[in-house]
Short mmCIF file of C-alpha atoms and ligand atoms in Angstrom, two decimals:
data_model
loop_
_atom_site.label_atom_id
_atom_site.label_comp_id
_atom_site.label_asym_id
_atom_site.label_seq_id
_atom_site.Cartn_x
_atom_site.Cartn_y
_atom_site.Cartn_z
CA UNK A 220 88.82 99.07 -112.67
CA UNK A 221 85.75 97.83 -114.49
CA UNK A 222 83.24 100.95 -115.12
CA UNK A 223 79.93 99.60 -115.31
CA UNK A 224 77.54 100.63 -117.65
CA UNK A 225 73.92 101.49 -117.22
CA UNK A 226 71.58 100.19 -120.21
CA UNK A 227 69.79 103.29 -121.43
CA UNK A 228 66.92 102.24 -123.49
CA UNK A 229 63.90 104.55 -125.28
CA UNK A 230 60.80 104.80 -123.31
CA UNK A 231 57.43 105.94 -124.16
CA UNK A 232 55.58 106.67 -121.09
CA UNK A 233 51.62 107.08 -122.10
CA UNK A 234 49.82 109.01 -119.43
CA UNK A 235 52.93 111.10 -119.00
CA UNK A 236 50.99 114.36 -117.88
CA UNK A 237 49.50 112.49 -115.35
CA UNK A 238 50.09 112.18 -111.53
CA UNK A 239 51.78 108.39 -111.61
CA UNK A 240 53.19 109.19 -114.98
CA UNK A 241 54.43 112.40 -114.96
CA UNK A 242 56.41 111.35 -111.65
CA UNK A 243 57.42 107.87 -113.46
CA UNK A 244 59.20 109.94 -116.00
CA UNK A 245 61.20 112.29 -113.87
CA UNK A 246 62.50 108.79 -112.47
CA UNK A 247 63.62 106.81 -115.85
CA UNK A 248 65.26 109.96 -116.33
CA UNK A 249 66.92 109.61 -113.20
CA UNK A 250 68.17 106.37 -114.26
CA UNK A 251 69.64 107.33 -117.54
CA UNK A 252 66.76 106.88 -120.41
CA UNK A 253 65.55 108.37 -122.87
CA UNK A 254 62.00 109.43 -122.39
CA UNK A 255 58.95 110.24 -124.84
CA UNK A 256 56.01 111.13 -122.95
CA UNK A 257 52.53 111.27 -124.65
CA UNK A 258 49.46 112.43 -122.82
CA UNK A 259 46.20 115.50 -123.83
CA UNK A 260 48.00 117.90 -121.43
CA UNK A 261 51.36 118.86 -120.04
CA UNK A 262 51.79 117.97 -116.40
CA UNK A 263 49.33 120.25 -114.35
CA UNK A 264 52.08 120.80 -111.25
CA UNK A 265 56.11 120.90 -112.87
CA UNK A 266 57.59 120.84 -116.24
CA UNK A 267 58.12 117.71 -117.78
CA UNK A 268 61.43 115.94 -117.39
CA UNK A 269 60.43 113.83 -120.79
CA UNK A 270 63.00 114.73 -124.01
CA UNK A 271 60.06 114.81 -125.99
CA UNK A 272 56.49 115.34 -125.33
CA UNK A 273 53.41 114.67 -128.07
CA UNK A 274 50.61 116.31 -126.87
CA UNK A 275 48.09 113.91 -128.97
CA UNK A 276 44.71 111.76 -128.40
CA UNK A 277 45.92 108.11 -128.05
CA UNK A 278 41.80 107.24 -128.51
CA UNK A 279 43.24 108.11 -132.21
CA UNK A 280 44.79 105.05 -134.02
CA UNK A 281 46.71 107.31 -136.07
CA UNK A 282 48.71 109.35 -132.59
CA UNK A 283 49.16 105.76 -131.96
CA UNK A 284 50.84 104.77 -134.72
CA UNK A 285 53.10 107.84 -134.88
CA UNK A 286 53.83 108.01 -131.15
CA UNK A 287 54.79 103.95 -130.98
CA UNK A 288 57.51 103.48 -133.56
CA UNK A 289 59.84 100.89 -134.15
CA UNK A 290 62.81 102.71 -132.04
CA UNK A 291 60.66 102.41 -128.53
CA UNK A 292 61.91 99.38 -126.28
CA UNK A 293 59.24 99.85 -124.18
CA UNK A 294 56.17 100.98 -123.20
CA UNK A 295 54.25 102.58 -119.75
CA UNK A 296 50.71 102.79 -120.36
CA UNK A 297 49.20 104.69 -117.71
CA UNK A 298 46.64 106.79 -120.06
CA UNK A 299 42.80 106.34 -118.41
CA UNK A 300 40.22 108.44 -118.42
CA UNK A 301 39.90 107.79 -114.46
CA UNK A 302 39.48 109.75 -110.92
CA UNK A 303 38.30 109.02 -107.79
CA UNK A 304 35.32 108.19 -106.40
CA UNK A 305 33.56 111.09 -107.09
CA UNK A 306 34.26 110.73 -110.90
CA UNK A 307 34.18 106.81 -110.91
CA UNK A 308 31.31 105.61 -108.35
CA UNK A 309 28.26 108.14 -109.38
CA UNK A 310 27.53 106.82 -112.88
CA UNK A 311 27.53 109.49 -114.65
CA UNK A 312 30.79 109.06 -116.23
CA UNK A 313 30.34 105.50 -117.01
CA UNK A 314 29.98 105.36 -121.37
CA UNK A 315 33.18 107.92 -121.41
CA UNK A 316 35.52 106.08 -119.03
CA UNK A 317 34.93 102.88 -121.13
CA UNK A 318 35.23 103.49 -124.45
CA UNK A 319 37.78 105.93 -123.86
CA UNK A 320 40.28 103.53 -121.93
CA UNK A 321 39.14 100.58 -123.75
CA UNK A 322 39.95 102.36 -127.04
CA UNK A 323 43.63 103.27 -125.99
CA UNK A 324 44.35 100.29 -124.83
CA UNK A 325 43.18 98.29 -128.36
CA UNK A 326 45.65 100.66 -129.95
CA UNK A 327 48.31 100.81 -128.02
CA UNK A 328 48.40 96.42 -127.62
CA UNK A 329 48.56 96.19 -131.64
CA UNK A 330 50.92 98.92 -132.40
CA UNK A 331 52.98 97.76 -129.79
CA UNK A 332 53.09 94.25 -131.18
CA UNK A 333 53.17 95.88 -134.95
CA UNK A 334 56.39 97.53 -134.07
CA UNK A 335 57.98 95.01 -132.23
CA UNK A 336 58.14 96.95 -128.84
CA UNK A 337 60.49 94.59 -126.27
CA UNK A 338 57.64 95.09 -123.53
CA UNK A 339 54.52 96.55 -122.29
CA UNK A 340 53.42 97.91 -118.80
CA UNK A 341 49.88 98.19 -118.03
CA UNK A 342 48.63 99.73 -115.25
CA UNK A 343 45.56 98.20 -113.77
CA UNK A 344 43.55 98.81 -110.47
CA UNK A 345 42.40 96.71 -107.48
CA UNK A 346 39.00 98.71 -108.62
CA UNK A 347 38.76 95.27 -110.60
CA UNK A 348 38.59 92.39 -107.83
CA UNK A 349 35.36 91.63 -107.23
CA UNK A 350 32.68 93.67 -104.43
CA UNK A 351 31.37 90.56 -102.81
CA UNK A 352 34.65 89.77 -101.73
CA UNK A 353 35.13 93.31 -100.11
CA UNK A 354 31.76 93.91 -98.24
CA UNK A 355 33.38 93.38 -94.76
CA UNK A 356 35.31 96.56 -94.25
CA UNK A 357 37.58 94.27 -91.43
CA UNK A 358 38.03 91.64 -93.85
CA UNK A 359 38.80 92.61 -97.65
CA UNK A 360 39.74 89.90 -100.04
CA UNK A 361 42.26 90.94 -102.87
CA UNK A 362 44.41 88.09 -103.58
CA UNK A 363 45.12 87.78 -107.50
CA UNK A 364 43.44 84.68 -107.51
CA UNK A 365 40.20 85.92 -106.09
CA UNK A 366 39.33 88.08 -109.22
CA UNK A 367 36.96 85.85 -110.67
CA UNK A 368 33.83 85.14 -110.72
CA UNK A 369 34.04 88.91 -111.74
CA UNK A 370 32.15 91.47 -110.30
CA UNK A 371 33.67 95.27 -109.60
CA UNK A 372 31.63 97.57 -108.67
CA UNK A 373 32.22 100.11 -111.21
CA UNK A 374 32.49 100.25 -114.59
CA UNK A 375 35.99 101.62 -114.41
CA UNK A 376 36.79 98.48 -112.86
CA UNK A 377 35.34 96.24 -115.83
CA UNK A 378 37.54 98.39 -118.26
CA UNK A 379 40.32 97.56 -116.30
CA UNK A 380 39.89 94.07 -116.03
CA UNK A 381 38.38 93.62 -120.22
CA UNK A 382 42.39 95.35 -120.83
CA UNK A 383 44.03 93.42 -118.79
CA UNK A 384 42.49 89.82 -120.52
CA UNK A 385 43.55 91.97 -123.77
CA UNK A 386 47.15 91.89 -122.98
CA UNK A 387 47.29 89.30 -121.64
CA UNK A 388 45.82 87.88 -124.88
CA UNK A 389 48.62 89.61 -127.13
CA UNK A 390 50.83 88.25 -125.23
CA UNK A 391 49.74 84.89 -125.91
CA UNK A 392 48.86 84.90 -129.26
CA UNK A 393 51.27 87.67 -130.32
CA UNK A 394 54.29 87.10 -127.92
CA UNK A 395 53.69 90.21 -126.98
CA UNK A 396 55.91 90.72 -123.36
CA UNK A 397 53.58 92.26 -120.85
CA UNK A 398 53.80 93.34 -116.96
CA UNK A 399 50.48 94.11 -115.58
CA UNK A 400 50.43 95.73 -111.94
CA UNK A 401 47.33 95.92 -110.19
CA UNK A 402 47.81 99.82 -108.14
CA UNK A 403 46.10 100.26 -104.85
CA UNK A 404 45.25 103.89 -104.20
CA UNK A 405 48.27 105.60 -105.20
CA UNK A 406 48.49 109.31 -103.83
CA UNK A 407 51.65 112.12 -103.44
CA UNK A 408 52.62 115.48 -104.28
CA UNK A 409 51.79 116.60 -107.91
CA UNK A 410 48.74 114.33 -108.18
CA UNK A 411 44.86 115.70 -108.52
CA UNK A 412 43.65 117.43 -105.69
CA UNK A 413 40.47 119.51 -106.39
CA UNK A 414 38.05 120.02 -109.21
CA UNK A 415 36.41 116.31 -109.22
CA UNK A 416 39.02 113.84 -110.06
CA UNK A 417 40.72 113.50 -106.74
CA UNK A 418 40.68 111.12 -104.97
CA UNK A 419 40.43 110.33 -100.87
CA UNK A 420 44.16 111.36 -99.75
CA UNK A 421 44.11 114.40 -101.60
CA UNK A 422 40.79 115.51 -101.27
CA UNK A 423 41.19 114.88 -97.87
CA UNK A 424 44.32 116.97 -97.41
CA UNK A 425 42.68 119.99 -98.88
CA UNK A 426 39.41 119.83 -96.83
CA UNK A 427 41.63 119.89 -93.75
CA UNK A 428 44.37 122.65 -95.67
CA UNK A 429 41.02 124.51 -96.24
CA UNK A 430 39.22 124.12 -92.73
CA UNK A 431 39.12 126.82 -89.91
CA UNK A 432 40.73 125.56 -86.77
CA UNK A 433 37.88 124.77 -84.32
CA UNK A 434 35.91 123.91 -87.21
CA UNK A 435 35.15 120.20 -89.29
CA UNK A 436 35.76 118.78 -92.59
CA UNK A 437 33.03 116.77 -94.00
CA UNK A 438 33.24 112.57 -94.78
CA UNK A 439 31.61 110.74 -97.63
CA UNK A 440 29.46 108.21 -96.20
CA UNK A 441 29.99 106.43 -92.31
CA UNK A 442 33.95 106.53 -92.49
CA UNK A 443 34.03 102.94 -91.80
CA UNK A 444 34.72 101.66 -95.11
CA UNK A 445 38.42 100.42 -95.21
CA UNK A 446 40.95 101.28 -97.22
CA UNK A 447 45.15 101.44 -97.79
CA UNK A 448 47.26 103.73 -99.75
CA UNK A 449 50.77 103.68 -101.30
CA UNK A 450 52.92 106.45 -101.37
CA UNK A 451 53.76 107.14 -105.28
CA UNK A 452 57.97 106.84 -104.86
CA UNK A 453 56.64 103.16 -103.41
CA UNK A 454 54.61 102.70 -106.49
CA UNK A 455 57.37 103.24 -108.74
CA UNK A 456 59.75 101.42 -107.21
CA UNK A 457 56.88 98.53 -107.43
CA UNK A 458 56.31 98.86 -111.34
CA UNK A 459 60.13 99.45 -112.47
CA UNK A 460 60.87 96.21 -110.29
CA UNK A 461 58.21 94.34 -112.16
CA UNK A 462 58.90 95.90 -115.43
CA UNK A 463 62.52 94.46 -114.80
CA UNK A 464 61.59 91.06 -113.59
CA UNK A 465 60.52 88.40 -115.28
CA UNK A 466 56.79 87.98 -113.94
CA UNK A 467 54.07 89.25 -116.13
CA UNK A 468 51.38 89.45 -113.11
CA UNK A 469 48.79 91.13 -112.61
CA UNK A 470 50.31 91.12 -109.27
CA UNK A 471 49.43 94.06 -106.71
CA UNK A 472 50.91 97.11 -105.93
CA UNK A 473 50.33 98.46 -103.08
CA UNK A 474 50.40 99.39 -99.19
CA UNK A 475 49.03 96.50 -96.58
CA UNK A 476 48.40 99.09 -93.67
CA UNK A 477 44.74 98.87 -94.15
CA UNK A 478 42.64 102.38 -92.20
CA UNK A 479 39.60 103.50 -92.03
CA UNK A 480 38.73 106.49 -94.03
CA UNK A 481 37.66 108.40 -90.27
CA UNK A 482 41.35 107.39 -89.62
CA UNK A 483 43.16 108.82 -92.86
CA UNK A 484 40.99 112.01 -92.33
CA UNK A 485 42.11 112.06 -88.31
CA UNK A 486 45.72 110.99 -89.33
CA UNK A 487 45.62 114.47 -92.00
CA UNK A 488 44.12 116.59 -89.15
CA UNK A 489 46.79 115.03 -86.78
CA UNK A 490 49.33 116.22 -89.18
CA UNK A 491 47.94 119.84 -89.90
CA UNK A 492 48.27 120.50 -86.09
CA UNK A 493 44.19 122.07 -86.50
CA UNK A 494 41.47 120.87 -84.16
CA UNK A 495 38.99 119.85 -86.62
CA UNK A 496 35.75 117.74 -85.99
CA UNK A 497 34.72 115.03 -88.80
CA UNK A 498 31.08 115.40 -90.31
CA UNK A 499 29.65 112.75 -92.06
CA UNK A 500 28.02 113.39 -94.93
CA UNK A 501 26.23 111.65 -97.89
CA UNK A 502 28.01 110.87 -101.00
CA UNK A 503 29.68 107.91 -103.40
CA UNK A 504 32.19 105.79 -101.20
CA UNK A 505 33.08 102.41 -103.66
CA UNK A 506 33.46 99.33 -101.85
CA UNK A 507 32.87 98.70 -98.01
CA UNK A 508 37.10 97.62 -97.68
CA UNK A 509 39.85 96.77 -99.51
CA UNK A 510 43.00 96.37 -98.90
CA UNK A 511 46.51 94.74 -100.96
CA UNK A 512 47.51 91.31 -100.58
CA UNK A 513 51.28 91.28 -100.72
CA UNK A 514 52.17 87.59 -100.98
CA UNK A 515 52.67 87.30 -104.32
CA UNK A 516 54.83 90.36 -105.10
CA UNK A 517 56.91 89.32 -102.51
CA UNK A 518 57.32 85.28 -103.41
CA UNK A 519 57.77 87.11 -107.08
CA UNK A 520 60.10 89.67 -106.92
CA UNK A 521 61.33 89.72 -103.54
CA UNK A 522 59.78 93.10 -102.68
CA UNK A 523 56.75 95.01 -100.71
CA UNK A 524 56.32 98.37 -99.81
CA UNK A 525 56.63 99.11 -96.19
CA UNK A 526 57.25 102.68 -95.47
CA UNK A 527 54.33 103.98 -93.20
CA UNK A 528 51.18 105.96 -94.51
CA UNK A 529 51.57 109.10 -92.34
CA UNK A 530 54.86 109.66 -93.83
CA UNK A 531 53.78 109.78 -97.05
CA UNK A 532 50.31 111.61 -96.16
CA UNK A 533 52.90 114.60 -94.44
CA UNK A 534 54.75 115.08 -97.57
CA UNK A 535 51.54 115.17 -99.22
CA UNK A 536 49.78 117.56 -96.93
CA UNK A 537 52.15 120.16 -96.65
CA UNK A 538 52.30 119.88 -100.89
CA UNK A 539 48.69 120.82 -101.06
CA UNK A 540 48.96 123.20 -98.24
CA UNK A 541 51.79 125.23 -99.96
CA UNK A 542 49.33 124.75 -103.57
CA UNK A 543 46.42 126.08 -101.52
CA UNK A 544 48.58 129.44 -100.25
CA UNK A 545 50.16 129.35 -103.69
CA UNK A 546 46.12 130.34 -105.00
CA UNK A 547 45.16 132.33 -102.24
CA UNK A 548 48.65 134.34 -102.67
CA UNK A 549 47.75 135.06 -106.30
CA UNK A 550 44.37 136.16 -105.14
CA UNK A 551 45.61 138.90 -103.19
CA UNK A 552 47.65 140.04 -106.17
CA UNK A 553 44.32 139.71 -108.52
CA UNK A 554 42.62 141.40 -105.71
CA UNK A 555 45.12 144.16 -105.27
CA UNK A 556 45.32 144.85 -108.90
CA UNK A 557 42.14 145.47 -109.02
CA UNK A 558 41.84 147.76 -106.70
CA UNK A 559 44.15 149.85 -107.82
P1 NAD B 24 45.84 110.58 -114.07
O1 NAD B 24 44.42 110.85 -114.43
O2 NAD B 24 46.57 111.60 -113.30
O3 NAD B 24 46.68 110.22 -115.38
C1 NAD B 24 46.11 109.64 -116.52
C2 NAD B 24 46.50 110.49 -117.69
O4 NAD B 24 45.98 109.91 -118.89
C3 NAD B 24 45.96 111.92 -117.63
O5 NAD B 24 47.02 112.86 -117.64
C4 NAD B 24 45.10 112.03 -118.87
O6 NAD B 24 45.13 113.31 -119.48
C5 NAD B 24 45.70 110.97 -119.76
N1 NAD B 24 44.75 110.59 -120.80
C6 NAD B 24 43.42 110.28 -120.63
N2 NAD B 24 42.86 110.05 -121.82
C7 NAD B 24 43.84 110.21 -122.75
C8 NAD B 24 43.85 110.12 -124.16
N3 NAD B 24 42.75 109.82 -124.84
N4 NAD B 24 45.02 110.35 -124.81
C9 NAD B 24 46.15 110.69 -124.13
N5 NAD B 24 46.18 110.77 -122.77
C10 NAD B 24 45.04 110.55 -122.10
O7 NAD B 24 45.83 109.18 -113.30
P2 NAD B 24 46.99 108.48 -112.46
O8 NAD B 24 46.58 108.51 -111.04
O9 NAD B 24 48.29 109.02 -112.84
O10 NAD B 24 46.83 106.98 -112.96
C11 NAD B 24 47.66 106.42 -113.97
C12 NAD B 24 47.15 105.03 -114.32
O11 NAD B 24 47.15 104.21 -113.14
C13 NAD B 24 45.72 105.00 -114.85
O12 NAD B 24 45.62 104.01 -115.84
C14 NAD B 24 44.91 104.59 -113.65
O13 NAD B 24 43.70 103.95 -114.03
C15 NAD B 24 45.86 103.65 -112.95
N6 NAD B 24 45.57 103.55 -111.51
C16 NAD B 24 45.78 104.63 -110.71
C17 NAD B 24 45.49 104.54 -109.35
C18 NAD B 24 45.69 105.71 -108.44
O14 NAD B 24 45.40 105.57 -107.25
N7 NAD B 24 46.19 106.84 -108.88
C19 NAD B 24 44.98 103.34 -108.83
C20 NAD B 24 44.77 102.26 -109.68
C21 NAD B 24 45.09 102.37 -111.02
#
């Protein structure tokens, strides 16, 4: 009987104590590989599944020549200074999120290419098609081929597209092999989901974890503005497909079961089983809709993601749920202690 063997290759996941890349690694070591994650902080949620793990500034040219040697086949960059919209849309983050992404990703395209990695991934964000093709919340525009004239509306969004042109330009000049994915609101257990970084799903989830039944969570801005959202074992699936294939994109990932935001937040209360009103409330919301375009993935690779967003948004509720009781548990124990 023929036994077939799996390839097992070295990969350096950057970003790896992140939400997307801390669950990336637990599945290439799933499949078999050997993993070296590299990120400013362990994984907030779990221990890391990585063999090794460099806790080390990749903003540094030096962690990036030490981290990216000549044994790595490949590469998952997934490093950003990001979050959602209330990190990304108020301004006030705007000089750090650039020159902090912008500077990883000049290091990490030249080492890569002096080291002769096989290939690159580099996760980019539908935060870079342009707004004026997403100001009708019923009718968002995010084809690939609609991203230029450019104009995101964020900063974050520039960064993303400036690093994208720059692998794509080591690739040219350099032969550098790159896969570019363009992630649509990725959210799951283990991601971000207080303390200013998270984004909608999450934050969400925890206003309505938080809420007293009878009571209401509040919206950032009319709830109109459109949106979809792809479950993270979706996303993976998505990226090792494309890292696999032999398309270098930017092609989307992401869910085509476009909501509103009032309808995420009533599909979380839905789930919770809590009778909870919706307030609307001031506050930065990002473009009026947007939503993935699927065609090309699919004429590409022969893949989409269909599984529906309430089943994701359960797992992901009763994750934050069980985090919220986790605190208010230890609480008690603080609390007790004290007493005594
Ligand atoms: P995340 O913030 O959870 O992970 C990014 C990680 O990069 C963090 O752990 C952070 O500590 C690390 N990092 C930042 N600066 C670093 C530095 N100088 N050196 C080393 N590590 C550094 O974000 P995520 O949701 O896991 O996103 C992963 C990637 O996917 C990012 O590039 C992000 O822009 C992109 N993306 C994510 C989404 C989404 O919905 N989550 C959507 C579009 C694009």
């Amino acid at each position: 009987m023929e036994v077939l063997k799996l390839e097992t290759k070295r990969i350096l996941v950057l970003g790896a104590g992140g939400f997307i890349g801390s669950h990336l690694v637990k599945r290439l070591k799933r499949e078999g590989h050997w993993v070296r994650g590299v990120d400013l902080k362990y994984p907030e949620f779990a221990p890391t599944q990585a063999d090794e793990f460099v806790i080390g500034d990749l903003r540094d040219p030096k962690v990036c020549d030490l981290v990216i040697d000549t044994s790595i086949d490949e590469i998952y960059q997934l490093a950003a200074d990001m979050g959602g919209a209330g990190f990304v849309f108020t301004g006030d983050n705007d000089a750090d999120i650039m020159h902090n992404s912008a500077l990883i990703n000049l290091n990490v395209a030249e080492q890569a290419v002096k080291k002769n990695v096989n290939k690159v991934f580099y996760s980019s964000s539908a935060c870079m098609y342009p707004e004026y093709n997403q100001l009708d919340p019923e009718n968002p525009k995010c084809s690939e081929d609609s991203a230029y004239p450019a104009a995101p509306d964020s900063e974050y969004g520039w960064e993303k597209l400036f690093s994208e042109r720059l692998y794509l330009a080591f690739h040219r000049n350099y032969d550098l092999d790159v896969r570019i994915a363009r992630y649509h609101n990725i959210f799951g257990p283990e991601g971000t989901w207080r303390g200013g970084r998270e984004k909608a799903p999450a934050a969400l989830c925890r206003k309505v974890a938080e809420a007293e039944d009878g009571g209401y969570i509040e919206v950032w801005g009319d709830g109109k503005q459109t949106r979809s959202f792809l479950y993270i074992d979706e996303c993976l699936e998505g990226t090792r497909r494309l890292m696999d294939s032999d398309f270098t994109g930017p092609v989307n990932i992401g869910s085509e079961e476009m909501v509103t935001i009032d309808e995420l937040a009533q599909m979380i209360i839905d789930i919770s089983g809590k009778n909870l009103g919706i307030k609307h409330v001031p506050g930065p919301e990002g473009v009026r809709g947007r939503n993935s375009d699927n065609r090309l993935i699919e004429e590409k690779i022969g893949w989409k993601p269909t599984q529906p967003l309430r089943v994701g948004l359960e797992k992901t509720y009763r994750w934050i749920e069980s985090e919220l009781i986790g605190i208010e548990g230890k609480r008690c124990v603080i609390k007790t202690g004290n007493y005594i």
